[in-house]
CSV table of N, CA, C and O and ligand atoms in Angstrom, one decimal:
chain,number,residue,atom,x,y,z
A,1,MET,N,25.6,78.1,11.5
A,1,MET,CA,26.9,78.7,11.7
A,1,MET,C,27.2,79.8,10.6
A,1,MET,O,26.8,79.5,9.4
A,2,PRO,N,27.8,80.9,11.0
A,2,PRO,CA,28.1,81.8,9.9
A,2,PRO,C,29.2,81.2,9.0
A,2,PRO,O,30.0,80.4,9.4
A,3,SER,N,29.3,81.7,7.8
A,3,SER,CA,30.3,81.2,6.9
A,3,SER,C,31.7,81.8,7.3
A,3,SER,O,31.7,83.0,7.7
A,4,SER,N,32.8,81.1,7.2
A,4,SER,CA,34.0,81.5,7.7
A,4,SER,C,34.6,82.7,7.0
A,4,SER,O,35.5,83.4,7.5
A,5,ASP,N,34.1,83.0,5.8
A,5,ASP,CA,34.6,84.2,5.1
A,5,ASP,C,33.8,85.5,5.4
A,5,ASP,O,34.1,86.5,4.9
A,6,GLN,N,32.9,85.3,6.3
A,6,GLN,CA,32.0,86.4,6.6
A,6,GLN,C,32.8,87.5,7.5
A,6,GLN,O,32.6,88.7,7.2
A,7,GLN,N,33.5,87.1,8.4
A,7,GLN,CA,34.3,88.0,9.2
A,7,GLN,C,35.7,87.5,9.3
A,7,GLN,O,36.1,86.7,10.2
A,8,PRO,N,36.5,87.9,8.3
A,8,PRO,CA,37.9,87.3,8.3
A,8,PRO,C,38.7,87.8,9.4
A,8,PRO,O,38.4,88.7,10.1
A,9,GLU,N,39.9,87.1,9.6
A,9,GLU,CA,40.7,87.5,10.7
A,9,GLU,C,41.3,89.0,10.5
A,9,GLU,O,41.4,89.4,9.3
A,10,LEU,N,41.5,89.6,11.6
A,10,LEU,CA,42.0,91.0,11.5
A,10,LEU,C,43.5,90.9,11.8
A,10,LEU,O,43.9,90.6,12.9
A,11,PRO,N,44.4,91.3,10.9
A,11,PRO,CA,45.8,91.1,11.0
A,11,PRO,C,46.4,91.9,12.3
A,11,PRO,O,47.4,91.4,12.8
A,12,THR,N,45.7,92.9,12.7
A,12,THR,CA,46.2,93.7,13.8
A,12,THR,C,45.7,93.2,15.2
A,12,THR,O,46.1,93.8,16.2
A,13,CYS,N,44.8,92.2,15.1
A,13,CYS,CA,44.2,91.8,16.4
A,13,CYS,C,45.0,90.7,17.1
A,13,CYS,O,45.4,89.7,16.5
A,14,LEU,N,45.3,91.0,18.4
A,14,LEU,CA,46.1,90.0,19.2
A,14,LEU,C,45.5,88.6,19.1
A,14,LEU,O,46.3,87.6,18.9
A,15,PHE,N,44.2,88.5,19.3
A,15,PHE,CA,43.7,87.1,19.4
A,15,PHE,C,43.6,86.4,18.0
A,15,PHE,O,43.7,85.2,17.9
A,16,CYS,N,43.4,87.2,17.0
A,16,CYS,CA,43.5,86.7,15.6
A,16,CYS,C,44.9,86.1,15.4
A,16,CYS,O,45.1,85.1,14.8
A,17,LYS,N,45.9,86.8,15.9
A,17,LYS,CA,47.3,86.4,15.8
A,17,LYS,C,47.5,85.1,16.6
A,17,LYS,O,48.3,84.2,16.1
A,18,ILE,N,46.9,85.0,17.7
A,18,ILE,CA,47.1,83.8,18.5
A,18,ILE,C,46.4,82.6,17.8
A,18,ILE,O,46.9,81.5,17.7
A,19,VAL,N,45.2,82.9,17.3
A,19,VAL,CA,44.5,81.8,16.5
A,19,VAL,C,45.3,81.3,15.3
A,19,VAL,O,45.4,80.2,15.1
A,20,ALA,N,46.0,82.3,14.7
A,20,ALA,CA,46.8,82.0,13.5
A,20,ALA,C,48.1,81.3,13.8
A,20,ALA,O,48.8,80.9,13.0
A,21,GLY,N,48.5,81.4,15.1
A,21,GLY,CA,49.7,80.8,15.6
A,21,GLY,C,50.9,81.8,15.4
A,21,GLY,O,52.1,81.4,15.6
A,22,VAL,N,50.6,83.0,15.0
A,22,VAL,CA,51.7,84.0,14.8
A,22,VAL,C,52.3,84.4,16.2
A,22,VAL,O,53.4,84.6,16.3
A,23,ILE,N,51.4,84.5,17.2
A,23,ILE,CA,51.8,84.7,18.6
A,23,ILE,C,51.5,83.4,19.3
A,23,ILE,O,50.5,82.8,19.2
A,24,PRO,N,52.6,82.9,20.0
A,24,PRO,CA,52.4,81.6,20.7
A,24,PRO,C,51.5,81.6,21.8
A,24,PRO,O,51.3,82.7,22.5
A,25,SER,N,50.8,80.5,22.1
A,25,SER,CA,49.9,80.4,23.2
A,25,SER,C,49.9,78.9,23.7
A,25,SER,O,50.4,78.0,23.0
A,26,HIS,N,49.4,78.7,24.9
A,26,HIS,CA,49.3,77.4,25.5
A,26,HIS,C,47.9,76.9,25.2
A,26,HIS,O,47.0,77.2,25.8
A,27,LYS,N,47.8,76.0,24.1
A,27,LYS,CA,46.5,75.6,23.6
A,27,LYS,C,45.8,74.7,24.6
A,27,LYS,O,46.4,73.7,25.1
A,28,VAL,N,44.5,74.9,24.7
A,28,VAL,CA,43.6,74.0,25.5
A,28,VAL,C,42.8,73.2,24.6
A,28,VAL,O,42.5,72.0,24.8
A,29,TYR,N,42.3,73.8,23.5
A,29,TYR,CA,41.4,73.1,22.6
A,29,TYR,C,41.3,73.9,21.2
A,29,TYR,O,41.5,75.1,21.2
A,30,GLU,N,41.0,73.1,20.2
A,30,GLU,CA,40.8,73.8,18.9
A,30,GLU,C,39.9,72.9,18.0
A,30,GLU,O,40.0,71.7,18.0
A,31,ASP,N,39.0,73.6,17.3
A,31,ASP,CA,38.2,72.9,16.3
A,31,ASP,C,38.0,73.9,15.2
A,31,ASP,O,38.7,74.9,15.1
A,32,GLU,N,37.1,73.6,14.3
A,32,GLU,CA,36.9,74.5,13.1
A,32,GLU,C,36.5,75.9,13.5
A,32,GLU,O,36.9,76.9,12.8
A,33,TRP,N,35.8,76.0,14.6
A,33,TRP,CA,35.2,77.3,14.9
A,33,TRP,C,35.9,78.0,16.1
A,33,TRP,O,35.7,79.3,16.2
A,34,PHE,N,36.5,77.3,17.0
A,34,PHE,CA,37.0,77.9,18.2
A,34,PHE,C,38.4,77.5,18.5
A,34,PHE,O,39.0,76.5,18.1
A,35,TYR,N,39.1,78.4,19.3
A,35,TYR,CA,40.4,78.2,19.8
A,35,TYR,C,40.4,78.5,21.3
A,35,TYR,O,39.8,79.6,21.6
A,36,ALA,N,40.9,77.7,22.1
A,36,ALA,CA,41.0,78.0,23.6
A,36,ALA,C,42.4,77.9,24.0
A,36,ALA,O,43.1,77.0,23.6
A,37,PHE,N,42.8,78.8,24.9
A,37,PHE,CA,44.2,78.8,25.4
A,37,PHE,C,44.2,79.4,26.8
A,37,PHE,O,43.3,80.2,27.2
A,38,HIS,N,45.3,79.2,27.5
A,38,HIS,CA,45.5,79.7,28.9
A,38,HIS,C,45.7,81.2,28.9
A,38,HIS,O,46.5,81.7,28.0
A,39,ASP,N,45.0,81.8,29.8
A,39,ASP,CA,45.3,83.3,30.0
A,39,ASP,C,46.7,83.5,30.5
A,39,ASP,O,47.1,82.8,31.4
A,40,ILE,N,47.3,84.5,29.9
A,40,ILE,CA,48.7,84.8,30.3
A,40,ILE,C,48.9,85.3,31.7
A,40,ILE,O,49.9,85.1,32.3
A,41,HIS,N,47.8,85.9,32.2
A,41,HIS,CA,47.8,86.4,33.6
A,41,HIS,C,46.6,85.8,34.3
A,41,HIS,O,45.6,86.4,34.5
A,42,PRO,N,46.7,84.5,34.8
A,42,PRO,CA,45.6,83.8,35.3
A,42,PRO,C,45.0,84.5,36.6
A,42,PRO,O,45.8,84.9,37.5
A,43,ALA,N,43.7,84.6,36.7
A,43,ALA,CA,43.1,85.2,37.8
A,43,ALA,C,42.5,84.1,38.8
A,43,ALA,O,42.0,84.4,39.8
A,44,ALA,N,42.7,82.9,38.4
A,44,ALA,CA,42.3,81.7,39.2
A,44,ALA,C,43.2,80.6,38.9
A,44,ALA,O,43.9,80.6,37.9
A,45,PRO,N,43.2,79.5,39.7
A,45,PRO,CA,44.1,78.4,39.5
A,45,PRO,C,43.9,77.8,38.1
A,45,PRO,O,44.8,77.3,37.4
A,46,ILE,N,42.7,77.8,37.6
A,46,ILE,CA,42.4,77.4,36.2
A,46,ILE,C,41.8,78.6,35.5
A,46,ILE,O,40.8,79.2,36.0
A,47,HIS,N,42.4,79.1,34.4
A,47,HIS,CA,41.9,80.3,33.7
A,47,HIS,C,42.3,80.2,32.3
A,47,HIS,O,43.4,80.3,31.9
A,48,PHE,N,41.3,79.9,31.5
A,48,PHE,CA,41.6,79.9,30.0
A,48,PHE,C,40.5,80.7,29.3
A,48,PHE,O,39.5,81.1,29.8
A,49,LEU,N,40.8,81.0,28.0
A,49,LEU,CA,40.0,81.8,27.2
A,49,LEU,C,39.5,81.0,26.0
A,49,LEU,O,40.3,80.2,25.5
A,50,ILE,N,38.2,81.2,25.7
A,50,ILE,CA,37.7,80.6,24.4
A,50,ILE,C,37.4,81.7,23.5
A,50,ILE,O,36.7,82.6,23.8
A,51,VAL,N,37.9,81.6,22.3
A,51,VAL,CA,37.6,82.6,21.3
A,51,VAL,C,37.1,82.0,20.0
A,51,VAL,O,37.5,80.9,19.6
A,52,PRO,N,36.1,82.6,19.4
A,52,PRO,CA,35.7,82.1,18.0
A,52,PRO,C,36.8,82.5,17.1
A,52,PRO,O,37.5,83.5,17.2
A,53,LYS,N,37.1,81.6,16.1
A,53,LYS,CA,38.1,81.9,15.1
A,53,LYS,C,37.8,83.1,14.3
A,53,LYS,O,38.7,83.8,13.8
A,54,LEU,N,36.5,83.4,14.1
A,54,LEU,CA,36.1,84.6,13.3
A,54,LEU,C,36.3,85.8,14.2
A,54,LEU,O,36.2,85.8,15.4
A,55,HIS,N,36.8,86.9,13.5
A,55,HIS,CA,37.0,88.1,14.3
A,55,HIS,C,35.7,88.8,14.5
A,55,HIS,O,35.2,89.5,13.7
A,56,ILE,N,35.1,88.6,15.7
A,56,ILE,CA,33.9,89.3,16.2
A,56,ILE,C,34.4,90.2,17.3
A,56,ILE,O,35.0,89.7,18.3
A,57,PRO,N,34.3,91.5,17.2
A,57,PRO,CA,35.0,92.4,18.2
A,57,PRO,C,34.5,92.2,19.6
A,57,PRO,O,35.2,92.3,20.6
A,58,SER,N,33.2,92.0,19.8
A,58,SER,CA,32.6,91.9,21.2
A,58,SER,C,31.3,91.3,21.2
A,58,SER,O,30.6,91.1,20.1
A,59,MET,N,30.7,91.0,22.4
A,59,MET,CA,29.4,90.5,22.5
A,59,MET,C,28.4,91.5,21.9
A,59,MET,O,27.3,91.1,21.4
A,60,ALA,N,28.7,92.8,21.9
A,60,ALA,CA,27.8,93.8,21.4
A,60,ALA,C,27.6,93.7,19.9
A,60,ALA,O,26.7,94.4,19.4
A,61,HIS,N,28.5,93.0,19.2
A,61,HIS,CA,28.4,92.9,17.8
A,61,HIS,C,27.6,91.6,17.3
A,61,HIS,O,27.5,91.4,16.1
A,62,LEU,N,27.1,90.9,18.3
A,62,LEU,CA,26.4,89.6,17.9
A,62,LEU,C,25.1,89.9,17.3
A,62,LEU,O,24.3,90.8,17.7
A,63,THR,N,24.7,89.1,16.2
A,63,THR,CA,23.4,89.2,15.6
A,63,THR,C,22.9,87.8,15.6
A,63,THR,O,23.5,86.8,16.0
A,64,GLU,N,21.7,87.7,15.0
A,64,GLU,CA,21.0,86.4,15.0
A,64,GLU,C,21.8,85.3,14.3
A,64,GLU,O,21.7,84.1,14.6
A,65,GLU,N,22.6,85.7,13.3
A,65,GLU,CA,23.4,84.7,12.6
A,65,GLU,C,24.5,84.1,13.5
A,65,GLU,O,25.0,83.0,13.1
A,66,HIS,N,24.7,84.7,14.7
A,66,HIS,CA,25.7,84.1,15.6
A,66,HIS,C,25.1,83.2,16.6
A,66,HIS,O,25.8,82.7,17.5
A,67,THR,N,23.8,83.0,16.6
A,67,THR,CA,23.2,82.2,17.6
A,67,THR,C,23.7,80.8,17.8
A,67,THR,O,24.1,80.4,18.9
A,68,ALA,N,23.9,80.1,16.7
A,68,ALA,CA,24.4,78.7,16.8
A,68,ALA,C,25.9,78.7,17.3
A,68,ALA,O,26.3,77.9,18.1
A,69,LEU,N,26.7,79.7,16.8
A,69,LEU,CA,28.1,79.8,17.2
A,69,LEU,C,28.2,80.0,18.7
A,69,LEU,O,29.0,79.3,19.4
A,70,MET,N,27.4,80.9,19.2
A,70,MET,CA,27.5,81.2,20.6
A,70,MET,C,26.9,80.1,21.5
A,70,MET,O,27.4,79.8,22.6
A,71,GLY,N,25.9,79.4,20.9
A,71,GLY,CA,25.4,78.2,21.6
A,71,GLY,C,26.5,77.1,21.8
A,71,GLY,O,26.6,76.5,22.8
A,72,GLN,N,27.2,77.0,20.7
A,72,GLN,CA,28.3,76.0,20.7
A,72,GLN,C,29.4,76.4,21.8
A,72,GLN,O,29.9,75.6,22.5
A,73,MET,N,29.6,77.7,21.8
A,73,MET,CA,30.7,78.2,22.8
A,73,MET,C,30.2,78.0,24.2
A,73,MET,O,31.0,77.6,25.1
A,74,MET,N,28.9,78.2,24.5
A,74,MET,CA,28.4,78.0,25.8
A,74,MET,C,28.4,76.5,26.3
A,74,MET,O,28.6,76.3,27.5
A,75,THR,N,28.3,75.6,25.3
A,75,THR,CA,28.3,74.2,25.7
A,75,THR,C,29.7,73.7,25.7
A,75,THR,O,30.0,72.7,26.4
A,76,LEU,N,30.6,74.3,25.0
A,76,LEU,CA,32.0,73.9,25.0
A,76,LEU,C,32.7,74.2,26.3
A,76,LEU,O,33.5,73.5,26.9
A,77,ALA,N,32.3,75.4,26.9
A,77,ALA,CA,32.9,75.9,28.1
A,77,ALA,C,32.9,74.9,29.3
A,77,ALA,O,33.9,74.6,29.9
A,78,PRO,N,31.7,74.3,29.7
A,78,PRO,CA,31.7,73.4,30.8
A,78,PRO,C,32.5,72.1,30.5
A,78,PRO,O,33.1,71.5,31.4
A,79,ARG,N,32.5,71.7,29.3
A,79,ARG,CA,33.2,70.5,28.9
A,79,ARG,C,34.7,70.7,29.1
A,79,ARG,O,35.4,69.9,29.7
A,80,LEU,N,35.2,71.9,28.6
A,80,LEU,CA,36.7,72.2,28.7
A,80,LEU,C,37.0,72.4,30.2
A,80,LEU,O,38.1,72.1,30.6
A,81,ALA,N,36.1,73.1,30.9
A,81,ALA,CA,36.4,73.3,32.3
A,81,ALA,C,36.7,72.0,33.1
A,81,ALA,O,37.6,72.0,33.9
A,82,LEU,N,35.9,71.0,32.9
A,82,LEU,CA,36.1,69.7,33.5
A,82,LEU,C,37.4,69.1,33.1
A,82,LEU,O,38.2,68.6,33.9
A,83,GLU,N,37.6,69.2,31.8
A,83,GLU,CA,38.9,68.6,31.2
A,83,GLU,C,40.1,69.3,31.8
A,83,GLU,O,41.2,68.7,31.9
A,84,GLN,N,40.0,70.6,32.1
A,84,GLN,CA,41.1,71.4,32.6
A,84,GLN,C,41.3,71.3,34.1
A,84,GLN,O,42.2,71.8,34.7
A,85,GLY,N,40.4,70.5,34.8
A,85,GLY,CA,40.5,70.2,36.2
A,85,GLY,C,39.6,70.9,37.1
A,85,GLY,O,39.7,70.7,38.4
A,86,CYS,N,38.6,71.6,36.6
A,86,CYS,CA,37.5,72.2,37.5
A,86,CYS,C,36.8,71.0,38.1
A,86,CYS,O,36.4,70.0,37.3
A,87,ARG,N,36.5,71.0,39.4
A,87,ARG,CA,35.7,69.9,40.0
A,87,ARG,C,34.3,70.1,39.5
A,87,ARG,O,33.8,71.2,39.2
A,88,PRO,N,33.5,69.0,39.5
A,88,PRO,CA,32.1,69.0,39.1
A,88,PRO,C,31.2,69.9,39.9
A,88,PRO,O,31.5,70.1,41.1
A,89,TYR,N,30.2,70.4,39.3
A,89,TYR,CA,29.1,71.1,40.0
A,89,TYR,C,28.4,70.1,40.9
A,89,TYR,O,28.3,68.9,40.6
A,90,PRO,N,28.0,70.5,42.1
A,90,PRO,CA,28.0,71.9,42.6
A,90,PRO,C,29.2,72.3,43.5
A,90,PRO,O,29.4,73.4,43.7
A,91,GLU,N,30.0,71.3,44.0
A,91,GLU,CA,31.1,71.6,44.9
A,91,GLU,C,32.1,72.4,44.1
A,91,GLU,O,32.8,73.3,44.6
A,92,GLY,N,32.4,72.0,42.9
A,92,GLY,CA,33.4,72.7,42.1
A,92,GLY,C,32.7,73.8,41.3
A,92,GLY,O,32.2,74.8,41.8
A,93,GLY,N,32.7,73.6,40.0
A,93,GLY,CA,32.1,74.6,39.1
A,93,GLY,C,33.1,75.5,38.5
A,93,GLY,O,34.4,75.3,38.5
A,94,PHE,N,32.7,76.6,37.9
A,94,PHE,CA,33.6,77.6,37.2
A,94,PHE,C,32.8,78.9,37.1
A,94,PHE,O,31.6,79.0,37.3
A,95,ARG,N,33.6,79.9,36.7
A,95,ARG,CA,33.0,81.2,36.4
A,95,ARG,C,33.3,81.6,35.0
A,95,ARG,O,34.4,81.4,34.5
A,96,ILE,N,32.2,82.1,34.3
A,96,ILE,CA,32.4,82.5,32.9
A,96,ILE,C,32.2,84.0,32.9
A,96,ILE,O,31.2,84.6,33.5
A,97,VAL,N,33.1,84.7,32.2
A,97,VAL,CA,33.1,86.2,32.1
A,97,VAL,C,33.3,86.6,30.7
A,97,VAL,O,34.2,86.1,30.0
A,98,CYS,N,32.4,87.5,30.2
A,98,CYS,CA,32.6,88.0,28.8
A,98,CYS,C,32.6,89.5,29.0
A,98,CYS,O,31.6,90.2,28.9
A,99,ASN,N,33.8,90.1,29.2
A,99,ASN,CA,33.9,91.6,29.3
A,99,ASN,C,33.6,92.2,28.0
A,99,ASN,O,34.1,91.7,26.9
A,100,THR,N,32.8,93.3,28.0
A,100,THR,CA,32.3,93.8,26.7
A,100,THR,C,32.4,95.4,26.8
A,100,THR,O,31.8,96.0,27.6
A,101,GLY,N,33.2,95.9,25.9
A,101,GLY,CA,33.4,97.4,25.9
A,101,GLY,C,34.3,97.9,27.0
A,101,GLY,O,34.6,97.1,27.9
A,102,THR,N,34.7,99.1,26.9
A,102,THR,CA,35.6,99.7,27.9
A,102,THR,C,35.1,99.7,29.3
A,102,THR,O,35.7,99.3,30.2
A,103,GLU,N,33.8,100.1,29.4
A,103,GLU,CA,33.2,100.1,30.8
A,103,GLU,C,32.9,98.7,31.3
A,103,GLU,O,32.7,98.5,32.4
A,104,GLY,N,32.9,97.8,30.3
A,104,GLY,CA,32.7,96.4,30.7
A,104,GLY,C,34.0,95.7,31.0
A,104,GLY,O,34.1,94.5,31.3
A,105,GLY,N,35.1,96.4,30.9
A,105,GLY,CA,36.5,95.9,31.2
A,105,GLY,C,37.2,95.1,30.1
A,105,GLY,O,38.1,94.4,30.4
A,106,GLN,N,36.7,95.3,28.9
A,106,GLN,CA,37.3,94.6,27.8
A,106,GLN,C,38.6,95.3,27.3
A,106,GLN,O,38.6,96.4,27.0
A,107,GLU,N,39.6,94.5,27.3
A,107,GLU,CA,40.9,95.0,26.8
A,107,GLU,C,41.3,94.5,25.4
A,107,GLU,O,41.9,95.3,24.7
A,108,VAL,N,40.9,93.3,25.1
A,108,VAL,CA,41.2,92.8,23.8
A,108,VAL,C,39.9,92.7,23.0
A,108,VAL,O,39.0,92.0,23.5
A,109,HIS,N,39.9,93.4,21.9
A,109,HIS,CA,38.6,93.5,21.2
A,109,HIS,C,38.4,92.5,20.1
A,109,HIS,O,38.3,92.8,18.9
A,110,HIS,N,38.4,91.2,20.6
A,110,HIS,CA,38.1,90.1,19.8
A,110,HIS,C,37.3,89.2,20.9
A,110,HIS,O,37.8,88.9,21.9
A,111,LEU,N,36.0,89.0,20.6
A,111,LEU,CA,35.1,88.4,21.5
A,111,LEU,C,35.8,87.1,22.2
A,111,LEU,O,36.4,86.3,21.5
A,112,HIS,N,35.7,87.1,23.5
A,112,HIS,CA,36.3,85.9,24.2
A,112,HIS,C,35.6,85.7,25.5
A,112,HIS,O,35.0,86.6,26.1
A,113,MET,N,35.6,84.4,25.9
A,113,MET,CA,35.0,84.0,27.1
A,113,MET,C,36.1,83.6,28.1
A,113,MET,O,36.9,82.8,27.7
A,114,HIS,N,36.1,84.2,29.3
A,114,HIS,CA,37.0,83.7,30.3
A,114,HIS,C,36.4,82.6,31.0
A,114,HIS,O,35.2,82.7,31.4
A,115,VAL,N,37.1,81.5,31.2
A,115,VAL,CA,36.6,80.4,32.0
A,115,VAL,C,37.6,80.2,33.2
A,115,VAL,O,38.7,79.9,33.0
A,116,MET,N,37.1,80.4,34.4
A,116,MET,CA,37.9,80.3,35.6
A,116,MET,C,37.4,79.4,36.6
A,116,MET,O,36.2,79.3,36.8
A,117,GLY,N,38.3,78.7,37.3
A,117,GLY,CA,37.8,77.8,38.3
A,117,GLY,C,39.0,77.3,39.2
A,117,GLY,O,40.1,77.8,39.0
A,118,GLY,N,38.8,76.3,40.0
A,118,GLY,CA,39.8,75.8,40.9
A,118,GLY,C,39.6,76.2,42.3
A,118,GLY,O,38.7,77.1,42.6
A,119,PRO,N,40.4,75.7,43.2
A,119,PRO,CA,40.2,76.0,44.7
A,119,PRO,C,40.4,77.5,45.0
A,119,PRO,O,41.3,78.1,44.4
A,120,ARG,N,39.6,78.0,45.8
A,120,ARG,CA,39.7,79.4,46.3
A,120,ARG,C,40.6,79.5,47.5
A,120,ARG,O,40.8,78.5,48.2
A,121,PRO,N,41.1,80.7,47.8
A,121,PRO,CA,40.9,82.0,47.1
A,121,PRO,C,41.6,82.1,45.8
A,121,PRO,O,42.6,81.6,45.6
A,122,TRP,N,41.0,82.9,44.9
A,122,TRP,CA,41.5,83.2,43.6
A,122,TRP,C,42.4,84.5,43.7
A,122,TRP,O,42.2,85.3,44.7
A,123,ALA,N,43.2,84.7,42.8
A,123,ALA,CA,44.1,85.9,42.8
A,123,ALA,C,43.4,87.2,42.8
A,123,ALA,O,43.7,88.1,43.6
A,124,ARG,N,42.4,87.4,41.9
A,124,ARG,CA,41.7,88.6,41.8
A,124,ARG,C,40.4,88.4,41.0
A,124,ARG,O,40.3,87.4,40.4
A,125,LYS,N,39.6,89.4,41.0
A,125,LYS,CA,38.4,89.3,40.2
A,125,LYS,C,38.7,89.6,38.8
A,125,LYS,O,39.5,90.5,38.5
A,126,GLN,N,38.1,88.9,37.9
A,126,GLN,CA,38.3,89.2,36.5
A,126,GLN,C,37.3,90.3,36.0
A,126,GLN,O,36.2,90.2,36.3
B,201,5GP,P1,39.7,91.2,28.6
B,201,5GP,O1,40.2,92.2,29.7
B,201,5GP,O2,39.7,91.8,27.2
B,201,5GP,O3,38.4,90.6,29.0
B,201,5GP,O4,40.7,90.0,28.7
B,201,5GP,C1,41.8,89.9,27.9
B,201,5GP,C2,42.7,88.8,28.6
B,201,5GP,O5,43.7,88.4,27.6
B,201,5GP,C3,43.4,89.2,29.9
B,201,5GP,O6,42.9,88.4,30.9
B,201,5GP,C4,44.9,89.0,29.5
B,201,5GP,O7,45.6,88.4,30.6
B,201,5GP,C5,44.8,88.0,28.4
B,201,5GP,N1,45.9,88.3,27.4
B,201,5GP,C6,46.4,89.4,27.0
B,201,5GP,N2,47.4,89.2,26.1
B,201,5GP,C7,47.6,87.9,26.1
B,201,5GP,C8,48.6,87.1,25.3
B,201,5GP,O8,49.4,87.5,24.6
B,201,5GP,N3,48.5,85.7,25.5
B,201,5GP,C9,47.5,85.2,26.4
B,201,5GP,N4,47.5,83.8,26.5
B,201,5GP,N5,46.6,85.9,27.0
B,201,5GP,C10,46.7,87.3,26.9
B,202,ZN,ZN1,40.5,89.1,16.1
């Protein structure tokens, strides 16, 4: 894991403010490294975001030092998806989206994983 002082929070970043509790959110999960919360505009019956507490702007900024962190994030997602009510694989399941950069559809430049699931049809594509 990277050391927590490596990429400190960015005071102007929306998701850093959510992690710090400066902007309120509906918390799904929290540990030393991650914070998960419900998306304010859900695109599916279940839609939450997982963010690393470290301010990493996007997937494009990942280096080898983030391998363990991202591995944790990928294994956290299915666990939280089930806890949030996604039905088990294969009938249920979930979708994970990591928008990256402007052409990738990223609006908030703090790396985050969308986890979406629940009965279809969904509201829109993320
Ligand atoms: P992106 O387009 O960057 O992949 O996704 C950003 C997501 O953050 C969007 O789905 C948007 O609805 C969500 N979002 C933006 N502002 C807030 C906020 O203040 N609170 C919460 N909970 N979600 C937000
Ligand atoms: Zn941030």
